[in-house]
Amino acid sequence: MAITLSGDQAIPGPPLSSRLTPAQVWGIILLAPYLLVFLAFVVYPVCYGLWLARAPSNYVALYNDPIFARAAINTLIFLVIGINIKMLIALFLSGFFAQQRPWIRWLSVIFILPWAVPSIPTILSVRFMLNPEWGVINHLIFSFTGDDGPNWLNDPTVALSMAIGVHIWKSLPFWTLILITGRLAIPHDLFEAAEVDGASWWQKFRYITWPSMQTLYVTCTLLSMIWTLGDFNSVYLLTGGGPADLTHVLATLGIRYLRLDQLSLAMASIVCAMPFVLPLVYFMMKRLSR
Amino acid sequence: MKLPSLRDVATEARLLLIGIPVFLWTMIPIYHMFLFAISPKEDAFSGKLWPDHPTLHNFEIVFKQQHYFLRDFYVQFWNSTLIAASVGALTLVIATAAAFSISRLKVPGGRAVLNLALFTYFIPAAFLAVPMYRTMGNYGLLNNHWSLILAMVTIASPYAIWVLKQASDKLPVELDEAAVMDGATTLQIFRLVYVPLMMPSLVAIGTYAVLLAWNEYLYAFLLLSNDREITLPVALGNFLAADDSPWELLMTTGFIYALPPAAVYYAFRRYMVGGLTAGAVKS
């Protein structure tokens, strides 16, 4: 039990209960509800899931499933390309929103909407916009060029790019907000001094903004990677994993196996992501618990 | 009045050059949803940017449950509300107690619990969903609102504890000491000193948990399936199952469903932005 950590275990003493102060007893009681939730809904499921996925045959089956390989590649594309684009835009926009203008303040209030509203209606709205026959985008293409627009969600590459776009639409506001906080923390006199020295905006960014925001930026990117791995909605609601199961990512693939009643495969596909996730988690925990 | 210099005009123009695309990018999917909601069926499918005959007819159909897909609209709306409120309340209770215990009472092992919570915070949500689904089956909770409530509390608590612990650490320790001198018991300190001082953070965390639960799709879709037990987002997802989905009604329902979180967010924005972003990433 964790309680023994505080006592000196080598020396036999009075029973535990009398060694704890009343405040500590209350501390344990108040902590208990979370510990129960943690044991029942994190520890038990994870252990049970790992036990279900233990047979090596699961991994052979995954290896032989072309959908799994495709999903792994798609996940990597999502992480490497999608997140870097998103974070660079967020970095750029944080500079834009840090400008003091009434209209920019208003825009920032609107800008947060994609993050605040639920994904399902908005992503379905995008899905309809991309509909080849009735969608507004192809209507506009037709009225300007007289040609039919592409079938956006029928080509896996295009469909995956659209899913990345949806993911960016949804999560860009949050990261921009965080980066604005970081930017506003930079002492203003640094910029004033640079101004006096006649520095260009690029020099100001290169020598003042970036060095002060670098750590925050890297942390945000890593955190965003972990969360993006868990982003089920962007892909599922836009493409449903299609066409022909070619746009799955690991998050939707696990659920797909689950729906097909192949729980051990679902768990195994998640276990496969662990060598990638755990170092990220370890790094994040080290950074946050400093 | 001073005329703006050429340089100011150029700066403003450059900012607008960024601002206008940002505005369009943000609003188009939301506007498109709204457009569907106020369009008669024919207009919605014609790709017009504004309907010839805007109407509130779709809202009427939804509110009167006049469509096969909307039979249980009020029940599902109520389910969403009840689940979100329960998740908010339970998360607040569990996380406030834990944060008080770790930060103020310095309970032995508190640090370890905080790290465990942080670890949960970093498990990608869709990954935990797979074993959680099976576990809820083992507990016999599938199709029961408790499964979704407990799942969302599990997901919301780690972040809540983390943010509340950060905020508690900032409260001066002398407050507790003074209360002890006056003969206050631990529970009295919790109730009369700690909770009132933590109010702004508690509002932020409560809002966060409510919005998280209200907006959740994946867990709701896995854990609940009965038409009268499901929440609104699952019902919206089920619209898609049909070949001739009534898109204008889907978008109308979606619009109605998106209004409460937007309103809650704007009502508590002051608390949310400070409270939540501070905890998300420590710079």
Coordinates of N, CA, C and O in Angstrom, one line a residue, chain A residues 36-167:
Chain A
L36 N -10.4 4.5 -7.6 CA -11.3 3.4 -8.0 C -11.6 3.5 -9.5 O -11.6 2.5 -10.2
V37 N -11.9 4.8 -10.0 CA -12.2 5.0 -11.4 C -11.0 4.5 -12.2 O -11.2 3.8 -13.2
F38 N -9.8 4.9 -11.8 CA -8.6 4.5 -12.5 C -8.4 3.0 -12.6 O -8.1 2.5 -13.7
L39 N -8.6 2.3 -11.5 CA -8.5 0.9 -11.5 C -9.5 0.2 -12.3 O -9.2 -0.7 -13.1
A40 N -10.8 0.7 -12.2 CA -11.9 0.0 -12.9 C -11.9 0.3 -14.4 O -12.3 -0.6 -15.2
F41 N -11.6 1.5 -14.8 CA -11.8 1.9 -16.2 C -10.5 2.2 -16.9 O -10.6 2.5 -18.1
V42 N -9.3 2.1 -16.3 CA -8.1 2.2 -17.0 C -7.3 0.9 -16.8 O -7.0 0.2 -17.8
V43 N -6.9 0.6 -15.6 CA -6.0 -0.5 -15.4 C -6.7 -1.8 -15.8 O -6.1 -2.5 -16.6
Y44 N -7.9 -2.1 -15.3 CA -8.5 -3.4 -15.7 C -8.7 -3.5 -17.2 O -8.2 -4.5 -17.8
P45 N -9.3 -2.5 -17.9 CA -9.4 -2.6 -19.4 C -8.1 -2.8 -20.1 O -8.0 -3.7 -21.0
V46 N -7.1 -2.0 -19.7 CA -5.8 -2.1 -20.4 C -5.2 -3.5 -20.3 O -4.8 -4.2 -21.2
C47 N -5.2 -4.0 -19.0 CA -4.6 -5.3 -18.8 C -5.4 -6.4 -19.5 O -4.9 -7.3 -20.1
Y48 N -6.7 -6.3 -19.4 CA -7.6 -7.3 -20.1 C -7.4 -7.3 -21.6 O -7.3 -8.3 -22.2
G49 N -7.3 -6.1 -22.1 CA -7.1 -5.9 -23.6 C -5.7 -6.5 -24.0 O -5.6 -7.2 -25.0
L50 N -4.7 -6.3 -23.2 CA -3.4 -6.8 -23.5 C -3.4 -8.3 -23.5 O -2.8 -9.0 -24.3
W51 N -4.1 -8.8 -22.5 CA -4.2 -10.3 -22.3 C -4.9 -10.9 -23.6 O -4.6 -11.9 -24.1
L52 N -6.0 -10.2 -24.1 CA -6.7 -10.7 -25.2 C -5.8 -10.7 -26.5 O -6.0 -11.5 -27.4
A53 N -4.9 -9.7 -26.5 CA -4.1 -9.5 -27.7 C -2.8 -10.3 -27.6 O -1.9 -10.1 -28.4
R54 N -2.6 -11.2 -26.6 CA -1.3 -11.8 -26.3 C -0.8 -12.7 -27.4 O 0.4 -12.9 -27.6
A55 N -1.8 -13.5 -28.1 CA -1.3 -14.5 -29.0 C -0.6 -13.9 -30.2 O -1.1 -13.0 -30.8
P56 N 0.6 -14.5 -30.5 CA 1.4 -14.0 -31.7 C 0.6 -14.1 -33.0 O 0.8 -13.3 -33.9
S57 N -0.4 -15.0 -33.0 CA -1.1 -15.2 -34.3 C -1.9 -13.9 -34.7 O -2.0 -13.6 -35.8
N58 N -2.3 -13.1 -33.6 CA -2.9 -11.8 -33.9 C -2.0 -10.9 -34.8 O -2.5 -10.3 -35.7
Y59 N -0.8 -10.9 -34.4 CA 0.1 -10.0 -35.1 C 0.5 -10.5 -36.5 O 0.6 -9.7 -37.4
V60 N 0.5 -11.8 -36.6 CA 0.7 -12.4 -38.0 C -0.5 -12.0 -38.8 O -0.4 -11.5 -40.0
A61 N -1.7 -12.1 -38.3 CA -2.9 -11.8 -39.0 C -2.9 -10.3 -39.4 O -3.3 -10.0 -40.5
L62 N -2.5 -9.5 -38.5 CA -2.5 -8.0 -38.8 C -1.5 -7.8 -39.9 O -1.8 -7.0 -40.8
Y63 N -0.3 -8.4 -39.8 CA 0.7 -8.2 -40.8 C 0.2 -8.6 -42.2 O 0.5 -7.9 -43.2
N64 N -0.6 -9.6 -42.2 CA -1.1 -10.1 -43.5 C -2.3 -9.3 -44.0 O -2.8 -9.5 -45.1
D65 N -2.9 -8.4 -43.1 CA -4.1 -7.7 -43.5 C -3.6 -6.4 -44.2 O -3.0 -5.5 -43.6
P66 N -3.8 -6.3 -45.5 CA -3.4 -5.1 -46.2 C -4.0 -3.8 -45.7 O -3.4 -2.7 -45.8
I67 N -5.2 -3.9 -45.1 CA -5.8 -2.7 -44.5 C -5.0 -2.1 -43.4 O -4.9 -0.9 -43.2
F68 N -4.4 -3.1 -42.6 CA -3.6 -2.6 -41.5 C -2.4 -1.8 -42.0 O -2.1 -0.7 -41.4
A69 N -1.7 -2.3 -43.0 CA -0.5 -1.6 -43.5 C -0.9 -0.3 -44.0 O -0.2 0.8 -43.7
R70 N -2.0 -0.2 -44.7 CA -2.5 1.0 -45.2 C -2.8 2.0 -44.1 O -2.5 3.2 -44.2
A71 N -3.5 1.5 -43.1 CA -3.8 2.4 -41.9 C -2.6 2.9 -41.2 O -2.6 4.1 -40.8
A72 N -1.6 2.1 -41.1 CA -0.4 2.5 -40.4 C 0.3 3.6 -41.2 O 0.7 4.7 -40.7
I73 N 0.3 3.5 -42.6 CA 0.9 4.5 -43.4 C 0.1 5.8 -43.3 O 0.6 6.9 -43.2
N74 N -1.2 5.6 -43.4 CA -2.1 6.8 -43.3 C -1.9 7.5 -42.0 O -1.9 8.8 -42.0
T75 N -1.7 6.8 -40.9 CA -1.5 7.4 -39.6 C -0.2 8.2 -39.6 O -0.2 9.4 -39.1
L76 N 0.8 7.6 -40.2 CA 2.1 8.4 -40.3 C 1.9 9.7 -41.1 O 2.4 10.7 -40.7
I77 N 1.2 9.6 -42.3 CA 1.0 10.8 -43.1 C 0.2 11.8 -42.3 O 0.6 13.0 -42.3
F78 N -0.8 11.4 -41.5 CA -1.5 12.3 -40.7 C -0.6 13.0 -39.7 O -0.7 14.2 -39.5
L79 N 0.2 12.2 -39.1 CA 1.1 12.7 -38.0 C 2.2 13.6 -38.6 O 2.4 14.8 -38.1
V80 N 2.9 13.2 -39.6 CA 4.0 13.9 -40.1 C 3.6 15.1 -40.9 O 4.1 16.2 -40.6
I81 N 2.7 14.9 -41.8 CA 2.4 16.0 -42.7 C 1.3 16.9 -42.0 O 1.4 18.1 -41.9
G82 N 0.2 16.2 -41.6 CA -1.0 17.0 -41.0 C -0.6 17.8 -39.9 O -0.9 19.0 -39.8
I83 N 0.1 17.2 -38.9 CA 0.4 18.0 -37.7 C 1.4 19.1 -37.9 O 1.3 20.2 -37.4
N84 N 2.4 18.9 -38.8 CA 3.3 20.0 -39.1 C 2.7 21.1 -39.8 O 2.9 22.3 -39.4
I85 N 1.8 20.8 -40.7 CA 1.1 21.9 -41.4 C 0.2 22.6 -40.3 O 0.3 23.9 -40.3
K86 N -0.5 21.9 -39.5 CA -1.4 22.5 -38.5 C -0.6 23.4 -37.6 O -1.0 24.5 -37.3
M87 N 0.5 22.9 -37.1 CA 1.3 23.7 -36.1 C 2.0 24.9 -36.7 O 2.0 25.9 -36.0
L88 N 2.4 24.8 -37.9 CA 3.0 25.9 -38.6 C 2.0 27.0 -38.8 O 2.2 28.2 -38.6
I89 N 0.8 26.6 -39.2 CA -0.3 27.6 -39.4 C -0.6 28.2 -38.1 O -0.8 29.4 -37.9
A90 N -0.7 27.4 -37.0 CA -1.0 27.9 -35.7 C 0.0 28.9 -35.2 O -0.3 29.9 -34.7
L91 N 1.3 28.6 -35.5 CA 2.3 29.5 -35.1 C 2.2 30.8 -35.9 O 2.3 31.9 -35.3
F92 N 1.9 30.7 -37.2 CA 1.7 31.9 -38.0 C 0.5 32.7 -37.5 O 0.6 33.9 -37.2
L93 N -0.6 32.0 -37.3 CA -1.8 32.7 -36.8 C -1.7 33.3 -35.4 O -2.4 34.3 -35.1
S94 N -0.9 32.7 -34.6 CA -0.8 33.2 -33.2 C -0.1 34.6 -33.3 O -0.5 35.5 -32.5
G95 N 0.7 34.8 -34.3 CA 1.3 36.2 -34.5 C 0.2 37.1 -35.0 O 0.1 38.3 -34.6
F96 N -0.6 36.6 -35.9 CA -1.7 37.5 -36.4 C -2.7 37.9 -35.3 O -3.0 39.0 -35.2
F97 N -3.1 36.9 -34.5 CA -4.1 37.2 -33.4 C -3.5 38.0 -32.3 O -4.2 38.6 -31.5
A98 N -2.1 38.0 -32.2 CA -1.5 38.8 -31.1 C -1.6 40.3 -31.4 O -1.3 41.1 -30.5
Q99 N -1.9 40.6 -32.7 CA -2.0 42.1 -33.0 C -3.2 42.7 -32.3 O -4.2 42.1 -32.2
Q100 N -3.0 43.8 -31.8 CA -4.1 44.5 -31.0 C -4.9 45.3 -32.0 O -4.6 46.4 -32.4
R101 N -6.1 44.8 -32.4 CA -7.0 45.5 -33.2 C -8.4 45.0 -32.8 O -8.6 43.8 -32.6
P102 N -9.4 45.9 -32.7 CA -10.7 45.4 -32.3 C -11.2 44.3 -33.2 O -11.8 43.3 -32.8
W103 N -11.1 44.5 -34.5 CA -11.6 43.5 -35.5 C -10.9 42.2 -35.3 O -11.5 41.1 -35.5
I104 N -9.7 42.2 -35.0 CA -8.9 40.9 -34.8 C -9.4 40.2 -33.6 O -9.5 39.0 -33.5
R105 N -9.7 41.0 -32.5 CA -10.3 40.4 -31.3 C -11.6 39.7 -31.6 O -11.9 38.6 -31.1
W106 N -12.4 40.4 -32.4 CA -13.7 39.8 -32.8 C -13.5 38.5 -33.6 O -14.2 37.5 -33.3
L107 N -12.6 38.6 -34.5 CA -12.3 37.4 -35.3 C -11.8 36.2 -34.4 O -12.2 35.1 -34.7
S108 N -11.0 36.6 -33.4 CA -10.5 35.5 -32.6 C -11.7 34.8 -31.8 O -11.6 33.6 -31.5
V109 N -12.7 35.6 -31.5 CA -13.9 35.0 -30.8 C -14.6 34.0 -31.7 O -15.0 33.0 -31.3
I110 N -14.7 34.4 -33.0 CA -15.3 33.5 -34.0 C -14.5 32.3 -34.3 O -14.9 31.2 -34.4
F111 N -13.2 32.6 -34.4 CA -12.2 31.6 -34.8 C -12.2 30.3 -33.9 O -11.9 29.2 -34.3
I112 N -12.6 30.5 -32.6 CA -12.6 29.4 -31.7 C -13.8 28.4 -31.9 O -13.8 27.3 -31.4
L113 N -14.8 28.8 -32.7 CA -16.0 28.0 -32.9 C -15.7 26.6 -33.3 O -16.3 25.7 -32.6
P114 N -14.9 26.3 -34.2 CA -14.7 24.9 -34.6 C -14.3 24.0 -33.4 O -14.8 22.8 -33.3
W115 N -13.6 24.5 -32.5 CA -13.1 23.8 -31.4 C -14.3 23.6 -30.3 O -14.4 22.6 -29.7
A116 N -15.1 24.7 -30.2 CA -16.2 24.6 -29.2 C -17.4 23.8 -29.6 O -18.0 23.2 -28.8
V117 N -17.7 23.7 -30.9 CA -18.9 23.0 -31.3 C -18.6 21.5 -31.6 O -17.4 21.2 -31.8
P118 N -19.6 20.7 -31.4 CA -19.4 19.2 -31.6 C -18.9 18.9 -33.0 O -19.3 19.6 -34.0
S119 N -18.1 17.8 -33.1 CA -17.6 17.4 -34.5 C -18.7 16.9 -35.4 O -18.6 17.2 -36.6
I120 N -19.6 16.1 -34.9 CA -20.4 15.4 -35.8 C -21.2 16.3 -36.8 O -21.1 16.1 -38.0
P121 N -21.9 17.3 -36.3 CA -22.6 18.1 -37.4 C -21.7 18.8 -38.3 O -22.0 18.9 -39.5
T122 N -20.6 19.4 -37.8 CA -19.7 20.1 -38.7 C -19.0 19.3 -39.7 O -18.9 19.6 -40.8
I123 N -18.5 18.1 -39.2 CA -17.8 17.2 -40.2 C -18.8 16.7 -41.2 O -18.5 16.6 -42.4
L124 N -20.0 16.4 -40.8 CA -21.0 15.9 -41.8 C -21.3 17.0 -42.7 O -21.6 16.8 -43.9
S125 N -21.3 18.3 -42.3 CA -21.5 19.4 -43.1 C -20.4 19.5 -44.2 O -20.7 19.6 -45.4
V126 N -19.2 19.3 -43.8 CA -18.1 19.2 -44.8 C -18.3 18.1 -45.8 O -18.1 18.2 -47.0
R127 N -18.7 16.9 -45.2 CA -18.9 15.8 -46.0 C -19.9 16.1 -47.1 O -19.8 15.7 -48.3
F128 N -21.0 16.8 -46.8 CA -22.0 17.1 -47.8 C -21.5 18.1 -48.8 O -21.8 18.0 -50.0
M129 N -20.7 19.1 -48.3 CA -20.1 20.0 -49.2 C -19.3 19.3 -50.3 O -19.1 19.8 -51.4
L130 N -18.6 18.2 -49.9 CA -17.8 17.5 -50.9 C -18.5 16.5 -51.7 O -17.9 15.8 -52.6
N131 N -19.8 16.4 -51.5 CA -20.6 15.4 -52.3 C -20.5 15.8 -53.8 O -20.7 16.9 -54.2
P132 N -20.1 14.8 -54.6 CA -19.8 15.1 -56.0 C -21.1 15.6 -56.8 O -20.9 16.4 -57.7
E133 N -22.3 15.1 -56.4 CA -23.5 15.5 -57.2 C -24.2 16.8 -56.6 O -24.6 17.6 -57.4
W134 N -24.3 16.8 -55.3 CA -25.1 17.9 -54.7 C -24.3 18.8 -53.9 O -24.8 19.8 -53.4
G135 N -23.0 18.5 -53.7 CA -22.2 19.4 -52.8 C -22.0 20.8 -53.4 O -21.9 20.9 -54.6
V136 N -21.9 21.7 -52.5 CA -21.8 23.1 -53.0 C -20.5 23.4 -53.7 O -20.4 24.2 -54.6
I137 N -19.4 22.6 -53.3 CA -18.1 22.9 -54.0 C -18.2 22.5 -55.4 O -17.7 23.3 -56.3
N138 N -18.7 21.3 -55.8 CA -18.8 21.0 -57.2 C -19.8 21.8 -57.9 O -19.6 22.1 -59.1
H139 N -20.8 22.3 -57.2 CA -21.8 23.3 -57.9 C -21.0 24.5 -58.3 O -21.2 25.0 -59.4
L140 N -20.2 25.0 -57.4 CA -19.4 26.2 -57.7 C -18.4 25.9 -58.9 O -18.3 26.7 -59.8
I141 N -17.7 24.8 -58.8 CA -16.8 24.5 -59.9 C -17.5 24.4 -61.2 O -17.1 24.9 -62.2
F142 N -18.7 23.8 -61.2 CA -19.5 23.7 -62.4 C -19.9 25.0 -62.9 O -19.8 25.3 -64.1
S143 N -20.3 25.9 -62.0 CA -20.8 27.2 -62.5 C -19.7 28.1 -63.0 O -19.9 28.9 -63.8
F144 N -18.5 27.9 -62.5 CA -17.4 28.7 -63.0 C -16.7 28.1 -64.3 O -16.3 28.8 -65.1
T145 N -16.6 26.8 -64.3 CA -15.8 26.2 -65.4 C -16.6 25.4 -66.4 O -16.2 25.0 -67.5
G146 N -17.9 25.0 -65.9 CA -18.7 24.2 -66.8 C -18.3 22.7 -66.8 O -18.9 21.9 -67.5
D147 N -17.3 22.4 -66.0 CA -16.9 21.0 -65.9 C -17.4 20.4 -64.5 O -17.5 21.2 -63.6
D148 N -17.5 19.1 -64.5 CA -17.8 18.4 -63.2 C -16.6 18.5 -62.4 O -15.5 18.2 -62.8
G149 N -16.8 18.7 -61.1 CA -15.7 18.7 -60.2 C -15.3 17.3 -59.9 O -16.0 16.3 -60.3
P150 N -14.2 17.1 -59.2 CA -13.7 15.7 -58.8 C -14.7 15.1 -57.8 O -15.4 15.8 -57.1
N151 N -14.6 13.8 -57.7 CA -15.4 13.0 -56.7 C -14.4 12.9 -55.5 O -13.6 12.0 -55.3
W152 N -14.6 13.9 -54.6 CA -13.6 14.2 -53.6 C -13.3 13.0 -52.7 O -12.1 12.8 -52.3
L153 N -14.3 12.3 -52.3 CA -14.0 11.2 -51.3 C -13.9 9.8 -52.0 O -13.8 8.8 -51.3
N154 N -13.7 9.8 -53.3 CA -13.6 8.5 -54.0 C -12.2 8.1 -54.2 O -11.9 6.9 -54.4
D155 N -11.3 9.1 -54.2 CA -9.9 8.8 -54.4 C -9.2 8.8 -53.0 O -9.3 9.8 -52.3
P156 N -8.6 7.7 -52.6 CA -8.1 7.6 -51.3 C -7.1 8.7 -50.9 O -7.2 9.2 -49.8
T157 N -6.3 9.1 -51.8 CA -5.3 10.2 -51.5 C -6.1 11.5 -51.2 O -5.8 12.2 -50.2
V158 N -7.0 11.8 -52.1 CA -7.8 13.1 -51.9 C -8.6 13.0 -50.7 O -8.6 13.9 -49.8
A159 N -9.2 11.8 -50.5 CA -10.1 11.7 -49.3 C -9.3 11.8 -48.0 O -9.7 12.5 -47.0
L160 N -8.1 11.3 -48.0 CA -7.2 11.4 -46.8 C -6.8 12.8 -46.6 O -6.8 13.3 -45.4
S161 N -6.5 13.5 -47.7 CA -6.1 14.9 -47.5 C -7.3 15.7 -46.9 O -7.1 16.6 -46.1
M162 N -8.5 15.4 -47.4 CA -9.7 16.1 -46.9 C -9.9 15.8 -45.4 O -10.2 16.7 -44.6
A163 N -9.6 14.6 -45.0 CA -9.7 14.2 -43.6 C -8.7 15.0 -42.7 O -9.0 15.5 -41.6
I164 N -7.5 15.2 -43.3 CA -6.5 16.0 -42.6 C -7.0 17.4 -42.5 O -6.8 18.0 -41.5
G165 N -7.6 17.9 -43.6 CA -8.1 19.2 -43.6 C -9.1 19.4 -42.5 O -9.1 20.4 -41.8
V166 N -10.0 18.4 -42.4 CA -11.0 18.5 -41.3 C -10.4 18.5 -39.9 O -10.8 19.3 -39.0
H167 N -9.4 17.7 -39.8 CA -8.7 17.6 -38.5 C -8.1 19.0 -38.2 O -8.1 19.5 -37.0

